[in-house]
Coordinates of C-alpha atoms in Angstrom, one line a residue:
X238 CA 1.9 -9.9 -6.5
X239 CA 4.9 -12.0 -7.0
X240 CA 4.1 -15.7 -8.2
X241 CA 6.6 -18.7 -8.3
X242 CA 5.9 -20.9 -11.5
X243 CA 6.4 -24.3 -10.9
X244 CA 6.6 -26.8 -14.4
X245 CA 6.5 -30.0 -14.2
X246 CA 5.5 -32.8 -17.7
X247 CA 2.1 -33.9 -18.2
X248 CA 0.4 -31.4 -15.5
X249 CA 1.1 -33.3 -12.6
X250 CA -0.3 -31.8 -9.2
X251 CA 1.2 -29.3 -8.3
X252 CA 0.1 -27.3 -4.6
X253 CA 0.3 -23.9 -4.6
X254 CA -0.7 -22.8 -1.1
X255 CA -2.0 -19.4 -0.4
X256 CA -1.7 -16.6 2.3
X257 CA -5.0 -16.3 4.5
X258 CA -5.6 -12.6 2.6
X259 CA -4.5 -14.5 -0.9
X260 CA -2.0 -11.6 -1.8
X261 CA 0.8 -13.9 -1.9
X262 CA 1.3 -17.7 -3.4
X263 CA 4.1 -20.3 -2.8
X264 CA 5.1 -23.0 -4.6
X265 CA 6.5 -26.5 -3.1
X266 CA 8.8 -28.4 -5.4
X267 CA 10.3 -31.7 -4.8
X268 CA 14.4 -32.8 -4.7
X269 CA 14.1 -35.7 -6.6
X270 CA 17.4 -37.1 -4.7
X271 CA 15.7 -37.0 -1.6
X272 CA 12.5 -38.8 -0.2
X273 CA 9.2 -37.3 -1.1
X274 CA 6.8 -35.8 2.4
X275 CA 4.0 -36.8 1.8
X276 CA 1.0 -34.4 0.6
X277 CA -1.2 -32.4 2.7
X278 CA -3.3 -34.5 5.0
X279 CA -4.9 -31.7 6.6
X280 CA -8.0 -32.9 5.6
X281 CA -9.1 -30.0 3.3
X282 CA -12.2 -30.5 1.4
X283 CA -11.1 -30.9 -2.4
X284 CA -12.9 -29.7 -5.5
X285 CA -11.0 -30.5 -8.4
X286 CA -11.2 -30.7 -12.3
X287 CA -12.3 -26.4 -12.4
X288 CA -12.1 -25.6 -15.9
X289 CA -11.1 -22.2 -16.7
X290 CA -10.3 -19.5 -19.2
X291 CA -9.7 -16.0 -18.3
X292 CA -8.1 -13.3 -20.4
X293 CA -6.3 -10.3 -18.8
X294 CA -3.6 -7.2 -19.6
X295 CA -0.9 -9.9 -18.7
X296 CA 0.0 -13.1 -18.5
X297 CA 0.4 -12.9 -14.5
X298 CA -3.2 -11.2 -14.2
X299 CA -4.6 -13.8 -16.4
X300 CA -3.5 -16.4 -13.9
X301 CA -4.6 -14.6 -11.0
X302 CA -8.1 -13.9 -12.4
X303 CA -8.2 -17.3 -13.3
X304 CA -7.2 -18.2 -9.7
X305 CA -9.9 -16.5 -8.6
X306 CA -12.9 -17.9 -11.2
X307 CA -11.7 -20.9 -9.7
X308 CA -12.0 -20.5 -6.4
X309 CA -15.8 -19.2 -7.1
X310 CA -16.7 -21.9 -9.0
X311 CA -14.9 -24.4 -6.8
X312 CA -17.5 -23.2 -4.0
X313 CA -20.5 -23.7 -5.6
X314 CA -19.8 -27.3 -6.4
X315 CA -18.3 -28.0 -2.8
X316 CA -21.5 -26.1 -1.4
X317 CA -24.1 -28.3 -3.7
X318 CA -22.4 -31.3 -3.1
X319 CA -22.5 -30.9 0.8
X320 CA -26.4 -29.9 0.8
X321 CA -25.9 -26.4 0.6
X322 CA -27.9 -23.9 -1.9
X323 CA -24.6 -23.4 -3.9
X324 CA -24.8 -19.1 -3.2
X325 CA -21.4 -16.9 -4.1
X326 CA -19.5 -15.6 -1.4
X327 CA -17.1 -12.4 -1.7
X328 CA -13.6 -12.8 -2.4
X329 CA -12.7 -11.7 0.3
X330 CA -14.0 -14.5 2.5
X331 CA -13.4 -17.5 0.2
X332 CA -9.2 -16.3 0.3
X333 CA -9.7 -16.6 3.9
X334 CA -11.1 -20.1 3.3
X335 CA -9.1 -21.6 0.2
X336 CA -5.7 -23.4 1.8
X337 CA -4.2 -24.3 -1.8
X338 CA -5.1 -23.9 -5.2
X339 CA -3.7 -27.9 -7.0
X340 CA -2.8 -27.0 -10.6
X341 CA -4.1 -30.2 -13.0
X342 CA -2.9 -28.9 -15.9
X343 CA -2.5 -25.2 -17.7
X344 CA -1.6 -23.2 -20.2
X345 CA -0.5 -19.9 -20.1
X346 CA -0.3 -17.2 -23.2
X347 CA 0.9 -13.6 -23.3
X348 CA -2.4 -12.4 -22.0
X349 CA -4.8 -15.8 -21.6
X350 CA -4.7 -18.8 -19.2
X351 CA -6.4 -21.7 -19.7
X352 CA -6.3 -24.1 -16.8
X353 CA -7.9 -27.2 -14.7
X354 CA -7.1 -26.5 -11.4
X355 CA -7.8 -28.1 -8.0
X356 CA -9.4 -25.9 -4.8
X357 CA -8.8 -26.9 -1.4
X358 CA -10.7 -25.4 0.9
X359 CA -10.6 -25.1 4.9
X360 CA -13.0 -28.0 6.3
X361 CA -13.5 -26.2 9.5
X362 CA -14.2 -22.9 8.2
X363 CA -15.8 -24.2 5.1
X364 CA -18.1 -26.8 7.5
X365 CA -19.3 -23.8 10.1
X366 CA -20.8 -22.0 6.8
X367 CA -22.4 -25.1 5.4
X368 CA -23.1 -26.3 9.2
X369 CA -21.6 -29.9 8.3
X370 CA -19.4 -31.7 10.8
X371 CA -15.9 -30.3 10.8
X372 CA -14.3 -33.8 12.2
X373 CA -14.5 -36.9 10.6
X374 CA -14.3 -40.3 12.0
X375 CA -11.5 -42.6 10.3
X376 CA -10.0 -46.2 10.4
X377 CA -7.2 -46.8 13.0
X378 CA -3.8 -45.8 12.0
X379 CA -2.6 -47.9 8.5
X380 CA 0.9 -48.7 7.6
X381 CA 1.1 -48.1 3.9
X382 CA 3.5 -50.5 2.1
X383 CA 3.3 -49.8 -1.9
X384 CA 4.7 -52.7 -3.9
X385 CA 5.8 -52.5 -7.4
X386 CA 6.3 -55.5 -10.1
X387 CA 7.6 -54.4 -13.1
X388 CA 10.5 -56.4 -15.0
X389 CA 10.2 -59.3 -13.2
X390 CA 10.9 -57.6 -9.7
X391 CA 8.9 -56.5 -6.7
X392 CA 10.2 -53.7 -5.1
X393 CA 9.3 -51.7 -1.8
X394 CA 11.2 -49.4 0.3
X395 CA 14.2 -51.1 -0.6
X396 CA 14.4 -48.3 -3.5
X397 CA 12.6 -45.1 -4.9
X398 CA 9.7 -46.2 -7.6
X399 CA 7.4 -44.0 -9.2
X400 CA 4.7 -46.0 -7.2
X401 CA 5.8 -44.5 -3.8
X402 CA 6.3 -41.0 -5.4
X403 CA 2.2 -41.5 -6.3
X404 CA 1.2 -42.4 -2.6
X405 CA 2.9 -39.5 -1.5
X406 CA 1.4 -37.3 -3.9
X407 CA -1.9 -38.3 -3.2
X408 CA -4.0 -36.0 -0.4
X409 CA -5.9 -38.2 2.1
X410 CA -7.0 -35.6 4.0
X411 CA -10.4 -35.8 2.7
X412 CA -10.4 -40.2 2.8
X413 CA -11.9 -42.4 5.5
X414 CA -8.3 -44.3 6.0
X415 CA -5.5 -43.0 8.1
X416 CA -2.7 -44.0 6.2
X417 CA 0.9 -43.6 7.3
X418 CA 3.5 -42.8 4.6
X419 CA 7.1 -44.0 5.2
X420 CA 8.9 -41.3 3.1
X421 CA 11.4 -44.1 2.1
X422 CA 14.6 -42.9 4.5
X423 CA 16.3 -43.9 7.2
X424 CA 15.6 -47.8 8.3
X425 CA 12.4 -48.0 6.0
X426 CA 14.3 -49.8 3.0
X427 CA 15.1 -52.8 5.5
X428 CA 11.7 -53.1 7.5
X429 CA 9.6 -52.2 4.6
X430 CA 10.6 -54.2 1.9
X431 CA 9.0 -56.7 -0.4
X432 CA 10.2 -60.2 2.1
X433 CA 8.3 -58.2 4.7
X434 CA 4.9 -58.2 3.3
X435 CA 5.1 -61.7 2.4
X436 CA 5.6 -62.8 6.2
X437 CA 3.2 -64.0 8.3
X438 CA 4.4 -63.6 11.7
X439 CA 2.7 -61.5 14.0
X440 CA 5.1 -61.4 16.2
X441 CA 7.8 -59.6 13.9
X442 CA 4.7 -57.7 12.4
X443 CA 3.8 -56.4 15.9
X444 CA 7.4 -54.9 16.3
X445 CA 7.3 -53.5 12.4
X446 CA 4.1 -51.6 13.6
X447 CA 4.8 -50.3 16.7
X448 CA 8.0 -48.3 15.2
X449 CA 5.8 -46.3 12.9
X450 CA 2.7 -46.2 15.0
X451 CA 0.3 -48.1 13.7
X452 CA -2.0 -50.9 14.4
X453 CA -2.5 -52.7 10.7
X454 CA -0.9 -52.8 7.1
X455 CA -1.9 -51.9 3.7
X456 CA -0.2 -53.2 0.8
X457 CA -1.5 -51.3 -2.5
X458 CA 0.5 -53.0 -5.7
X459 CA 1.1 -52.1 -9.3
X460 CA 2.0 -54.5 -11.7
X461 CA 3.2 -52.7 -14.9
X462 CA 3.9 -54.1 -18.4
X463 CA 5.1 -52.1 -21.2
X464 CA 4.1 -53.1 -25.1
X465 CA 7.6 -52.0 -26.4
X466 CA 9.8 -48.9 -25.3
X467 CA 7.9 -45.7 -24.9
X468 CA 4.8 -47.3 -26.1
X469 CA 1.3 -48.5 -24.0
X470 CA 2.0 -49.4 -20.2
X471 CA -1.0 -51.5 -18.7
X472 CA -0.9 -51.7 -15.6
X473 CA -3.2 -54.2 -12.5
X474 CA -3.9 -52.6 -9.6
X475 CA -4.8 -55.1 -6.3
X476 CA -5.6 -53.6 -2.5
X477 CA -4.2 -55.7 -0.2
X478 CA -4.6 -55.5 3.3
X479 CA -3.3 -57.1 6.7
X480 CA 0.2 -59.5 7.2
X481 CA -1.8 -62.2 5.4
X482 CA -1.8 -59.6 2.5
X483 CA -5.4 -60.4 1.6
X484 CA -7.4 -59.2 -1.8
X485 CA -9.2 -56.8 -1.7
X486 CA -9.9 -55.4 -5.0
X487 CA -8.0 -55.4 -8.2
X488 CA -8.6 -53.4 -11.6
X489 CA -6.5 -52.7 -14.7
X490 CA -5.4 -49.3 -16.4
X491 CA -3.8 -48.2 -19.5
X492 CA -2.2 -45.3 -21.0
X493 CA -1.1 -44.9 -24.7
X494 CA 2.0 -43.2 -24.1
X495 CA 4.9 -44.3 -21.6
X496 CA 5.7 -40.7 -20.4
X497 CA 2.4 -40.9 -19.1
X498 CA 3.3 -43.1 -16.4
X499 CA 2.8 -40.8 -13.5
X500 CA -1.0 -40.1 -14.8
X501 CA -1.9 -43.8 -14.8
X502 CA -0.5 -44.6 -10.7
X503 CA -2.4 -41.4 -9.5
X504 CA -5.7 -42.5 -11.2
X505 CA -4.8 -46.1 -10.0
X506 CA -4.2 -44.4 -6.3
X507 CA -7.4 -42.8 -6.0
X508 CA -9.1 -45.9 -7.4
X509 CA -7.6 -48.2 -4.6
X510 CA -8.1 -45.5 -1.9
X511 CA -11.9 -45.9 -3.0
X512 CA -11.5 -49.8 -2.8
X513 CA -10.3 -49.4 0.7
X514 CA -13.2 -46.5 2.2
X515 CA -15.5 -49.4 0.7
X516 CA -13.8 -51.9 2.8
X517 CA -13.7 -49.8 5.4
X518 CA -17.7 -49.3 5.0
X519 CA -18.2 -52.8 4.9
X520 CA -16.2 -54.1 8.0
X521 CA -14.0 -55.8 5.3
X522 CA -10.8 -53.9 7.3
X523 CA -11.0 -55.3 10.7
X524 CA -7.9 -55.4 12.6
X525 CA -5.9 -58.9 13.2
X526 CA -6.0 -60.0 16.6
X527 CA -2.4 -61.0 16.1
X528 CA -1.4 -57.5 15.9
X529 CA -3.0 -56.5 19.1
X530 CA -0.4 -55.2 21.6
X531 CA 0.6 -57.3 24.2
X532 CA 1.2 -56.3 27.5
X533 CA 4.7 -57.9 29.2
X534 CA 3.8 -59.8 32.1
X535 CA 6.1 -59.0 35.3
X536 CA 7.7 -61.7 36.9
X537 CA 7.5 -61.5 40.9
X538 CA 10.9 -61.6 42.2
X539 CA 11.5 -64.7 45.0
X540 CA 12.3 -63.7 48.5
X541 CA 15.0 -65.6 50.4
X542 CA 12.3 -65.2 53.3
X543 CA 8.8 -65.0 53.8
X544 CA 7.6 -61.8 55.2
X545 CA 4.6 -60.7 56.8
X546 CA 1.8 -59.4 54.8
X547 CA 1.2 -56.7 57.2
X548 CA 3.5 -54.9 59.8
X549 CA 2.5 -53.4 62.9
X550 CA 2.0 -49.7 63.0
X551 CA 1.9 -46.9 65.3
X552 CA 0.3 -48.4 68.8
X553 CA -0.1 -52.2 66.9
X554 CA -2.3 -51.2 64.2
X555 CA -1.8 -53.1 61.5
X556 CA 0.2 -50.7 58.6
X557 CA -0.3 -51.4 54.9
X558 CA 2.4 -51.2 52.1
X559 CA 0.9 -48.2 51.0
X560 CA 1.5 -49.4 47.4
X561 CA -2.1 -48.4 45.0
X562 CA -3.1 -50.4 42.0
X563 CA -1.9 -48.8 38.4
X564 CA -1.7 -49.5 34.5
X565 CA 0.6 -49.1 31.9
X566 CA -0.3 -47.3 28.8
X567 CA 0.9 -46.7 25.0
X568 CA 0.3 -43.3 23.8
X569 CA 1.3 -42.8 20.0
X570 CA 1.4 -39.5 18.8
X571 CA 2.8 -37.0 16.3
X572 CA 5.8 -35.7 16.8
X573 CA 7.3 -33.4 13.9
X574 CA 9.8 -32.1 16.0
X575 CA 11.8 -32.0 19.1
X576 CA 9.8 -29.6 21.1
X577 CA 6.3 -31.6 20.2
X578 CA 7.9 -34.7 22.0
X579 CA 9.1 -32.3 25.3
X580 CA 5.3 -30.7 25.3
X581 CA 3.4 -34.1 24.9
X582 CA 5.7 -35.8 27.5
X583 CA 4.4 -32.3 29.9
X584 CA 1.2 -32.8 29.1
X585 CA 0.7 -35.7 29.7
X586 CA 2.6 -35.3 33.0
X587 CA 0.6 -32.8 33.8
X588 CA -2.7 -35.0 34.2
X589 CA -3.6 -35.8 37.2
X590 CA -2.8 -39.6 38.4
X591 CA -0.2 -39.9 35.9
X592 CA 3.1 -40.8 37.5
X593 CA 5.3 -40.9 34.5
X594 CA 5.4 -40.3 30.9
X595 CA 8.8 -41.6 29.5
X596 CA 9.1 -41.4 24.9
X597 CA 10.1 -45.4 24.6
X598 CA 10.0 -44.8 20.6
X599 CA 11.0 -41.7 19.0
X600 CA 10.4 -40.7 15.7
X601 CA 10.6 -37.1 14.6
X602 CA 8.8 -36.4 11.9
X603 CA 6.5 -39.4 12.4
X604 CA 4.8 -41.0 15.4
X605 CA 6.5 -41.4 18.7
X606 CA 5.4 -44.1 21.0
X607 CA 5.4 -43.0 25.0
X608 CA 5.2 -45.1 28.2
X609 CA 2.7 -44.1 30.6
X610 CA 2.4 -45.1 33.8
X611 CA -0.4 -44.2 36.2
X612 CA -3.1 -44.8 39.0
X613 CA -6.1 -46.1 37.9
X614 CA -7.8 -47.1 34.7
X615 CA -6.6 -46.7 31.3
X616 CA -10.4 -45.0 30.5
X617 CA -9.2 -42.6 33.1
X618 CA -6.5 -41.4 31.2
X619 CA -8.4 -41.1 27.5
X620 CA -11.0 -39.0 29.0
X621 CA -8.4 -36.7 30.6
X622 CA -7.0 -36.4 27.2
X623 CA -10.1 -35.5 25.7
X624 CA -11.2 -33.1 28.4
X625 CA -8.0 -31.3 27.3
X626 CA -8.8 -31.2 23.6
X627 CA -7.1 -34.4 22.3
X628 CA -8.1 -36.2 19.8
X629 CA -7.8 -39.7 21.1
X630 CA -8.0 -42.8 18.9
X631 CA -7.9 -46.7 19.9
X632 CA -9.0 -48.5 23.6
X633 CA -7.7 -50.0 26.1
X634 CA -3.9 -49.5 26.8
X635 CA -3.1 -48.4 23.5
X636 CA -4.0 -44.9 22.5
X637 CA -3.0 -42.7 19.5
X638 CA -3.6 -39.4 20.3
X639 CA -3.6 -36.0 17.9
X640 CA -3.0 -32.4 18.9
X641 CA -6.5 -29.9 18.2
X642 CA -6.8 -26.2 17.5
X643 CA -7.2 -26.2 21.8
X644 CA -5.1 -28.7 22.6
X645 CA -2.1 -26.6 24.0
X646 CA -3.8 -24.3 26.0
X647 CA -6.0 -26.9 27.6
X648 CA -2.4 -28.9 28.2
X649 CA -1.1 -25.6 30.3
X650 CA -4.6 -25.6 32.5
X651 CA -4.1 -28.5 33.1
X652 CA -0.6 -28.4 34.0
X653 CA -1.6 -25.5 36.5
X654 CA -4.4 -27.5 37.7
X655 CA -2.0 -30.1 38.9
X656 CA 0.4 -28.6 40.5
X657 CA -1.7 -26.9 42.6
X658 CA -3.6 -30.0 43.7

């Protein structure tokens, strides 16, 4: 088996994903001169802090066997905490079910491995054992804006901060809040800055949104102050939420040592993710009514004559325009790469009643934003979508929609569908 080691100070978090037969593991390391993706958000169900310590012939099969202990053990919690009796599978079936093994921390000797380790596990494949819901409902798309205070300035996008690197670490798969995660490039330092989230304007707010596909703001903040070089870092922790940048919660965390740094924003990370599934729970999150989108409003152009509402037709009867009612309406979606933006623009084509489909906003590697124009209703259109497998998000004439397992089959039906009437 060949293994990649990946080192990094303090045991930071470290995914090592594995092959669906486990043979084989890979490990993701990060340029620090470029942005940070963000972590995996497939929503895997997470079972960390696994203690283990396993001995073996070398230091390799020590960390395999210890791999595996973990993965065992990992399953039993998962399966107790979701109502299930907490029973052992084989091996064979959990390495079809464990996505990633997250090292915490570890140690590793000539022939022993000591270790806390992380298991994610497959939510659909994992829920149709423990017959639990594989889909989980979640909060409306969130625009993530993480300000840091430290020295005397607040910084956001404008440059990289150990702050952003910890929202990007963290895996929200498994929370109740759809965040979205600049990764810090392109146009982000001069939209997502620290003058931005102390505006109020909706109106400038509504455009900020609409480029990254969301429908609200969060605005998590760190305020850090170090005791004296390399010594204690305390740091206060506030959730803030919406343009009017609201308190939420706030809380205060301390480490002894300042290379601990990066230990004391991913505790303070999970912490405000918490604050804001409470929230969340509570209806304390409810979207501004400022933000709503707001459709333009077409201007009738004047004629230099009147004209008749109707025309005669064939033999005097009266002929209509012929013209049918429609609606516009805003589909965001995910679009990692070229060919996902061709293939949603097709499928959506391909739905019956939809005259055009035309990508207004693109954003590879984020969310895309495309016009759709088409007969009929907008509730017309989201139940197409969902006939077809979509995942669709949102009312009204603005949509977010998210490709499924069945999603790109049911897109070619349909396409088949229409163009045969």
């Amino acid at each position: 088996m060949s293994i990649h080691r990946i080192f990094r100070p303090l045991g930071l978090a470290a995914v090592l994903g594995l092959a669906a037969t486990g043979g084989f593991v890979l490990a993701q390391g990060d340029n620090p001169t470029q942005g940070l993706a963000p972590a995996d958000e497939s929503g895997s169900y997470e079972v960390s802090g696994v203690e283990v310590d396993v001995t073996g012939k070398s230091a390799d099969q020590a960390r395999y066997a210890g791999w595996r202990v973990a993965q065992r053990k990992g399953w039993q919690i998962l399966s107790r905490r979701l109502g299930g009796g907490g029973a052992l599978l084989s091996d064979g079936t959990l390495d079809g079910m464990v996505s990633g093994i997250v090292v915490e921390n570890e140690q590793i000797g000539p022939n022993r491995y000591v270790a806390r380790l992380g298991v994610l596990f497959s939510r659909a494949r994992a829920g149709s054992i423990l017959g639990v819901a594989a889909e989980a409902t979640r909060s409306p798309p969130m625009l993530t804006i993480p300000i840091e205070i430290s020295g005397g300035a607040a910084v956001g996008f404008e440059q990289k901060t150990a702050w952003q690197d910890a929202w990007l670490r963290y895996r929200t798969g498994n929370s109740l809040i759809d965040y979205i995660r600049p990764t810090g490039t392109g146009t982000d330092p001069l939209l997502l800055n620290f003058g931005q989230t102390e505006r109020r304007g909706r109106g400038w707010w509504r455009v900020v949104l609409d480029q990254y596909g969301a429908t609200d703001v969060l605005i998590p903040t760190v305020s850090l102050r170090r005791e004296w070089p390399g010594g204690p870092i305390i740091g206060t922790f506030q959730a803030r939420h919406g343009p009017d940048n609201r308190l939420i919660a706030q809380f205060t965390l301390r480490v002894d040592n300042g290379d601990a740094l990066p230990v004391l924003l991913d505790a303070g990370v999970k912490r405000l993710d918490d604050a804001y599934q409470a929230a969340l729970r509570n209806g304390a999150l409810m979207g501004d009514a400022g933000l709503a989108y707001v459709a333009p409003v077409a201007t009738p152009t004047p004629l230099e004559q009147p004209t008749d509402l109707a025309s005669p037709g064939l033999d005097g009867i009266a002929g209509g325009t012929g013209a049918t009612a429609g609606s516009v309406v805003t589909v965001q979606v995910d679009t990692p790469n070229a060919a996902s933006v061709t293939s949603t623009e097709s499928a959506l084509q391909a739905i019956p009643g939809v005259q055009s489909a035309v990508t207004t906003s693109l954003a590879l590697g984020g969310v895309s934003v495309v016009r759709v124009q088409l007969e009929g209703e907008p509730a017309g259109l989201r139940t197409a979508l969902e006939s077809r497998g979509w995942t669709v998000v949102g009312s009204g004439t603005t949509l977010r929609i998210r490709r499924t397992a069945s999603a790109g089959a049911n897109s070619q039906v349909g396409s088949a569908d229409n163009t045969t009437g």
